XYZ file of C-alpha atoms in Angstrom:
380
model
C 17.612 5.770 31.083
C 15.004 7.360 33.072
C 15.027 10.253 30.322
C 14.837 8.711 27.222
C 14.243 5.429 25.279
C 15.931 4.111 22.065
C 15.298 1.107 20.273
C 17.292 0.255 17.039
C 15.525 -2.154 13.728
C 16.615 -3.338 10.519
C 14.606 -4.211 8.014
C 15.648 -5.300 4.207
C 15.619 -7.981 1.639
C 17.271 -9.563 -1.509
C 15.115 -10.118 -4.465
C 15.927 -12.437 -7.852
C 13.062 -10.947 -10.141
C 11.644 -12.341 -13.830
C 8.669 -10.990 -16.211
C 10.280 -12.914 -19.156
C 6.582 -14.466 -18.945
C 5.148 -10.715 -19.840
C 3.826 -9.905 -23.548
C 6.340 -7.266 -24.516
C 3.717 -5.031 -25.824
C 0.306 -3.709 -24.565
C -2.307 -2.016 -25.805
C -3.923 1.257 -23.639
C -7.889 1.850 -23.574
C -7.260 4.288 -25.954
C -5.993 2.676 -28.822
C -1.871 3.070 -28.810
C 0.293 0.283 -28.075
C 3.330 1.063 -25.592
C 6.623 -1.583 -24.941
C 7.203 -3.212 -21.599
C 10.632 -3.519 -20.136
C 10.613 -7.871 -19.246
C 13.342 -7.547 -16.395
C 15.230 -10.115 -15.014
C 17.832 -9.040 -12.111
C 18.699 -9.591 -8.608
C 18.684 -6.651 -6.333
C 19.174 -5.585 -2.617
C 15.841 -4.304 -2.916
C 15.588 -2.505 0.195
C 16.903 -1.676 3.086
C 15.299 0.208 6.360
C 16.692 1.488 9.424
C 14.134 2.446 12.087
C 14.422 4.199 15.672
C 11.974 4.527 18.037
C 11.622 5.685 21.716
C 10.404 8.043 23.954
C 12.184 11.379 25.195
C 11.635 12.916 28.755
C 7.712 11.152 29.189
C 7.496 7.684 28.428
C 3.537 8.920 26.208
C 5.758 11.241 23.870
C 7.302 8.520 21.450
C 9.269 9.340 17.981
C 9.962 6.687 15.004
C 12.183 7.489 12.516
C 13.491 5.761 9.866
C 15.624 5.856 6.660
C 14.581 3.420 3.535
C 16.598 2.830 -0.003
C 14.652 1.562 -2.839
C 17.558 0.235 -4.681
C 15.658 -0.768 -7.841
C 15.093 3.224 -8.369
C 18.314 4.678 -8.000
C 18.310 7.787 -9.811
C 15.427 8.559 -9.092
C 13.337 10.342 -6.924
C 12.485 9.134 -3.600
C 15.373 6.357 -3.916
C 16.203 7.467 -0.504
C 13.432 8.625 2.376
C 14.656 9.964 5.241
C 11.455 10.375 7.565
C 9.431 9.660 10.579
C 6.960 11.317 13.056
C 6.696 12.226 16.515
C 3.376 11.812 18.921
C 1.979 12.163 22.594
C -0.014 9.325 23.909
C -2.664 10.991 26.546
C -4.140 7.703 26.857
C -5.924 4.512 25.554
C -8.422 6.446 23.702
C -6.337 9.538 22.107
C -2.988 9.715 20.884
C -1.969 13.136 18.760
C 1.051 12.585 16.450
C 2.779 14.517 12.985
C 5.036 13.771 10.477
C 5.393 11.340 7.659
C 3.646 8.120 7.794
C 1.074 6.139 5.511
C -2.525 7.401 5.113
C -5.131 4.404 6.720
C -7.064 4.269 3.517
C -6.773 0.521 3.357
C -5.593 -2.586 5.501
C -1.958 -2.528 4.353
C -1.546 1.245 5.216
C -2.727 0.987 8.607
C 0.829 0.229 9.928
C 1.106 -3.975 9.372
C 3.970 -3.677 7.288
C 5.981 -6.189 6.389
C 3.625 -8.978 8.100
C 2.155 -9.595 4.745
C 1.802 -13.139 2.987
C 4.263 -11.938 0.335
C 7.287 -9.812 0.940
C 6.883 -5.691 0.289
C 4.139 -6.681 -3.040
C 0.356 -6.186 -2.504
C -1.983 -7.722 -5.016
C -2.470 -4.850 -8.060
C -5.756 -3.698 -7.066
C -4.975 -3.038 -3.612
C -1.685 -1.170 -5.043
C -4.425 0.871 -7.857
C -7.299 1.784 -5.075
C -4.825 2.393 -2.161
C -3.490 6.297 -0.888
C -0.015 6.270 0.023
C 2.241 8.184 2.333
C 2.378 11.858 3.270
C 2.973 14.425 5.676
C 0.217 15.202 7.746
C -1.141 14.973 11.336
C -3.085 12.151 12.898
C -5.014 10.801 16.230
C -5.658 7.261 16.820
C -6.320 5.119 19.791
C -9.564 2.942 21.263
C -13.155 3.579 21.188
C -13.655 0.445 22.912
C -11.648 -2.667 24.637
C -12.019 -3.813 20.919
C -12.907 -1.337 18.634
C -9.995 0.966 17.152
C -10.086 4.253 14.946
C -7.302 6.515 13.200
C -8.010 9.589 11.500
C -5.324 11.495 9.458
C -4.866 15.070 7.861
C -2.719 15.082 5.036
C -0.868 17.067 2.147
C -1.867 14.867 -0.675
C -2.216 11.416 -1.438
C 1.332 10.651 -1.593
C 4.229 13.119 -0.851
C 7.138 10.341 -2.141
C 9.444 12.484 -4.796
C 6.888 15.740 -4.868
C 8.412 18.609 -3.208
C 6.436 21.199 -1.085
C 6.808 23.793 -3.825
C 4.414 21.591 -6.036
C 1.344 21.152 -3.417
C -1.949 22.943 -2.875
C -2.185 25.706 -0.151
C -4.873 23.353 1.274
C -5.568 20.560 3.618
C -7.909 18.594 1.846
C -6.343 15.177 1.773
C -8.462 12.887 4.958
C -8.420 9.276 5.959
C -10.006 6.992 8.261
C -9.820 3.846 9.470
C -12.309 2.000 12.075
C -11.490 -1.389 13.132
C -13.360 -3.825 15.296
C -12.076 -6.960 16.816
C -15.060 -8.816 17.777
C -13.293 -11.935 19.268
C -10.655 -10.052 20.628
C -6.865 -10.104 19.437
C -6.253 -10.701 15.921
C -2.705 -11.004 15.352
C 0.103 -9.054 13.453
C -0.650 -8.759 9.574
C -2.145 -11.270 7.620
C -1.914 -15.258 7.731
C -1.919 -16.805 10.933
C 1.472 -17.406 11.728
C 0.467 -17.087 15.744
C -2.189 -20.387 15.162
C -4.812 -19.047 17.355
C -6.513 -22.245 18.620
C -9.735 -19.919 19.167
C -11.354 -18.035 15.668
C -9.933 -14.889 15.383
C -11.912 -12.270 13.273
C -11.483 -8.403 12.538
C -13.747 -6.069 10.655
C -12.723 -2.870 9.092
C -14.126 0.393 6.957
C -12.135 3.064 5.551
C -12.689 6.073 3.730
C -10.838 8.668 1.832
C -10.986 11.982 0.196
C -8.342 14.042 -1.406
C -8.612 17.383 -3.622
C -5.548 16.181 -6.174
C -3.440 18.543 -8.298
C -1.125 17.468 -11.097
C 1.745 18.787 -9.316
C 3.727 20.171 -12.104
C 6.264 23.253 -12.063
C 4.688 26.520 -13.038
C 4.548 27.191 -16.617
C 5.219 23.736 -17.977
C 2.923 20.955 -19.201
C 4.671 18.036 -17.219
C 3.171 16.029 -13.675
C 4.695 14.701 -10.815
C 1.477 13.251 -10.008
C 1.221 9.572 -10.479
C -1.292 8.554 -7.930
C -4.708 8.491 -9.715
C -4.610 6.378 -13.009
C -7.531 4.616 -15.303
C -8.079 1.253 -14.949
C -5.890 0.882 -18.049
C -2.810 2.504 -16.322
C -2.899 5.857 -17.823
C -2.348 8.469 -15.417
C -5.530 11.441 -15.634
C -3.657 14.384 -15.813
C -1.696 12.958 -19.226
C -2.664 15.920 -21.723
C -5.560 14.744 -24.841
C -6.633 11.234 -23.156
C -10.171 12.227 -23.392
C -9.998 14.461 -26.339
C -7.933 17.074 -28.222
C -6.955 19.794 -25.784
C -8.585 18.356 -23.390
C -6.606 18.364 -19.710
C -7.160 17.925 -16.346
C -5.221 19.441 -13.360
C -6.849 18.727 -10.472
C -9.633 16.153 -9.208
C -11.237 14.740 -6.690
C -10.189 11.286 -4.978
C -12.866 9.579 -3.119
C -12.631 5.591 -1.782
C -14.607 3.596 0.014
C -12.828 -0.039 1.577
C -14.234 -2.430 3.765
C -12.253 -5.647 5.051
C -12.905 -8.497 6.935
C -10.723 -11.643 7.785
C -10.731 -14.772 9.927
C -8.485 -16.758 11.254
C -8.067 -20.469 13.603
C -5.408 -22.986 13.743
C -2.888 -21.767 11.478
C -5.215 -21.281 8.545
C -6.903 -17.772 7.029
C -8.920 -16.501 5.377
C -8.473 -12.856 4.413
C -10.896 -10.330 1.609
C -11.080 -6.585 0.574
C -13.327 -4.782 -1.550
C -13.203 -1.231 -3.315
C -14.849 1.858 -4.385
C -13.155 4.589 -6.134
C -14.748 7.648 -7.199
C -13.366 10.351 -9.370
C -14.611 13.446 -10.038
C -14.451 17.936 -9.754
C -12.168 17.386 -12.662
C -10.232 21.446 -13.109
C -8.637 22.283 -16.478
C -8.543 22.736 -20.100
C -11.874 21.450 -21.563
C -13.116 19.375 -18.685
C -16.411 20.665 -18.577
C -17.970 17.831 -19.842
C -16.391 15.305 -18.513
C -18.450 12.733 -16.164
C -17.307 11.404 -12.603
C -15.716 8.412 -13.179
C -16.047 4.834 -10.891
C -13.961 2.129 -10.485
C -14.467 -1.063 -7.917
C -13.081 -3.846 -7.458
C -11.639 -6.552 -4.704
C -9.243 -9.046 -3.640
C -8.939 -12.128 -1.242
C -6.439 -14.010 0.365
C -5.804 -17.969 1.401
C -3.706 -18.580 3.642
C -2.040 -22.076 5.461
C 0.586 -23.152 8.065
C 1.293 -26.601 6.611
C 3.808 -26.781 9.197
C 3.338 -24.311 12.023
C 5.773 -21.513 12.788
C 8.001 -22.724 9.835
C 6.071 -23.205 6.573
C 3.330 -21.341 4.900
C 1.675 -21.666 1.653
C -0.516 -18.945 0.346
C -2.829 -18.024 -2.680
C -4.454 -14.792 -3.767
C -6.935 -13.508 -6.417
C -7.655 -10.136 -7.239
C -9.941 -7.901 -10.175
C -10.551 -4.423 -10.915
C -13.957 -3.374 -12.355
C -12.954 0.042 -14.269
C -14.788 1.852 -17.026
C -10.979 1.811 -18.856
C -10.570 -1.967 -18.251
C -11.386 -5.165 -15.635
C -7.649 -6.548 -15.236
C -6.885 -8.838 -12.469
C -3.925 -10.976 -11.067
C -3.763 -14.750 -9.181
C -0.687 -15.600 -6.806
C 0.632 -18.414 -5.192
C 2.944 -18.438 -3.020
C 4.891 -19.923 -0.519
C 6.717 -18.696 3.069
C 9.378 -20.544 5.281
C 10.731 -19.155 8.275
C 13.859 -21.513 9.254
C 14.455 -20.199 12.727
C 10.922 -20.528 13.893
C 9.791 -16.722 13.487
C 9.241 -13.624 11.505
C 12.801 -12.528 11.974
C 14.260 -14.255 8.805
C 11.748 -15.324 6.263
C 12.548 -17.147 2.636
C 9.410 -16.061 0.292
C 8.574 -17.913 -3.162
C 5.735 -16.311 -5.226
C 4.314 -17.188 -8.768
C 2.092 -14.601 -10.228
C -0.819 -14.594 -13.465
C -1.144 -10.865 -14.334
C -3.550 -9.612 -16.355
C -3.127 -5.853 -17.975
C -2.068 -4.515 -14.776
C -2.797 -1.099 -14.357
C -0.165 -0.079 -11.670
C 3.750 -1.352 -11.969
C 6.638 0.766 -10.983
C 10.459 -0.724 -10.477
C 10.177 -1.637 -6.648
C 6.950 -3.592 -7.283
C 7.082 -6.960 -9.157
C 4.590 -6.035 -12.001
C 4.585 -3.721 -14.909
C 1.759 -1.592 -15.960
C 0.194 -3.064 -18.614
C 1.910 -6.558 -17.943
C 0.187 -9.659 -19.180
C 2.180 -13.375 -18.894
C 3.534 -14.990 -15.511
C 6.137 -13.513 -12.882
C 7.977 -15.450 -10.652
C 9.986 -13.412 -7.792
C 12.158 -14.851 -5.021
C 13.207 -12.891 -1.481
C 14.882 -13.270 1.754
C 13.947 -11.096 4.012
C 15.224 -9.992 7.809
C 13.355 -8.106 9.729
C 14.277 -7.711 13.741
């Protein structure tokens, strides 16, 4: 109506899952050797409702949404209930708050699910990456094509971590500036559009957070999951780096730049990282030295047969001072109806002590050996 706006999506998927290709065992950086679950299941993995309008003034827009992860029930977070709400003054500023992903890298800057594979990033995206949180943000253009977004958050990611547990501060920032020199570059990654000019994009993005274990008073347990070695041990686990030695809080720092290209169906798609850690708080920490991590990842991408079939490949590595593990992927999309409504995705993937793994996520931390996952996924 002339007051209001409402618009109604669905987004979710069905997933048959294997790691029977994983070791069963790994071995951390620091010497102790830990089992790994090799699943095998089918699951409704997710499902998302979203709403989105405007109320009274076309410029002040809400989204809001509701999302299961069904591999995790029981858990926290195994249903989100969320959104945000924002005024758009014009091309160049729009103010919003609420709950949405921090732009620390490409696949947080709101392309989701127009990936090459369905709801799975390559492992050292999912390791350098900040996550979602409450916070406020303004966005909008510098120039015709030239884009920013800067946010002001709680913490790197708010998922399962009640506000009892966080800081009294707002030290969590991210940024995002993107250029488009050739002008649009589509939606997500892959060129599914087949631009029959080149397409290119260029971005930077920085982050900083001031991280706290997040634990209830009195009591030697963390919520906080977020920052981990390049070996998948969380920082704030008590002794890693010596008897009684423990850190509480710490300083997140990361540096991303991306650039991709794309013409006639084909594209080609990179990343690279810097991750600093440092200001380490607790028990003993004194002496402990800032610690670094880099690494990268790049993505292949074809329409063999275009607007129906796709066939992708990835490679990715992680240069940490706890460990360089890495993954490959192959991979292949078909969309039977001629768009990104419906979409059947294949994907075969080479994992090599991955350092990030968590139910909803294909890979296990510390996973070595071949997984092979299968999803269809609707999205209108």
């Amino acid at each position: 109506s002339e007051y209001r706006d409402l618009y109604v999506s669905i987004y979710t998927y069905a997933r048959y899952l294997t790691q029977l290709g994983l070791d069963s065992t790994y071995t951390d950086a620091f010497g102790n050797t830990k089992n790994i679950q090799e699943r095998q299941d089918f699951q409704l993995q997710k499902v998302q409702i979203k709403m989105l309008g405007w109320v009274l003034d076309p410029k002040l827009r809400y989204f809001l949404y509701t999302w299961t992860s069904n591999p995790t029930q029981g858990q926290g977070a195994q249903v989100v209930v969320a959104g945000n709400v924002g005024y758009t003054f014009n091309d160049h500023f729009t103010v919003a708050a609420g709950i949405t992903s921090l732009p620390g890298v490409r696949t947080t800057e709101g392309n989701f699910p127009f990936w090459l594979s369905v709801d799975s990033r390559h492992i050292a995206d999912e390791f350098f990456r900040p996550s979602y949180t409450s916070g406020v943000w303004v966005k909008g253009n510098i120039a015709k094509r030239l884009r920013y977004q800067v946010m002001l958050g709680n913490n790197l990611s708010t998922l399962g971590v009640s506000a009892s547990r966080l800081d009294h501060k707002f030290n969590t920032l991210s940024s995002a500036l993107v250029w488009a020199p050739t002008g649009e570059y589509g939606q997500g990654f892959g060129d599914f559009e087949n631009h029959k000019n080149w397409a290119s994009r260029f971005g930077v993005h920085f982050t900083r957070s001031d991280e706290n274990k997040e634990s209830q008073p009195n009591s030697d347990t963390f919520e906080n999951t977020q920052l981990r070695l390049s070996d998948g041990t969380v920082i704030f686990t008590p002794d890693i780096f010596g008897p009684g030695v423990t850190i509480t809080d710490a300083r997140y720092r990361m540096l991303d730049v991306d650039a991709g290209i794309k013409r006639g169906g084909f594209a080609l798609e990179g990343e690279y990282y810097w991750r600093w850690l440092d200001s380490f708080k607790g028990p003993n920490t004194e002496n402990l030295q800032r610690l670094f991590d880099h690494g990268f990842q790049v993505q292949a991408s074809a329409m063999v047969v275009p607007k129906t079939l796709q066939a992708y490949a990835g490679w990715c590595r992680i240069n940490g001072q706890f460990g360089k593990p890495w993954d490959v992927r192959a991979g292949v999309n078909w969309f039977p109806w001629n768009n990104k409504v419906v979409r059947w995705n294949n994907e075969w993937l080479y994992i090599y002590r991955s350092p990030v793994g968590y139910s909803s996520v294909p890979f296990a931390i510390g996973g070595r050996g071949s997984v092979f996952h299968s999803s269809l996924e609707l999205a209108f």
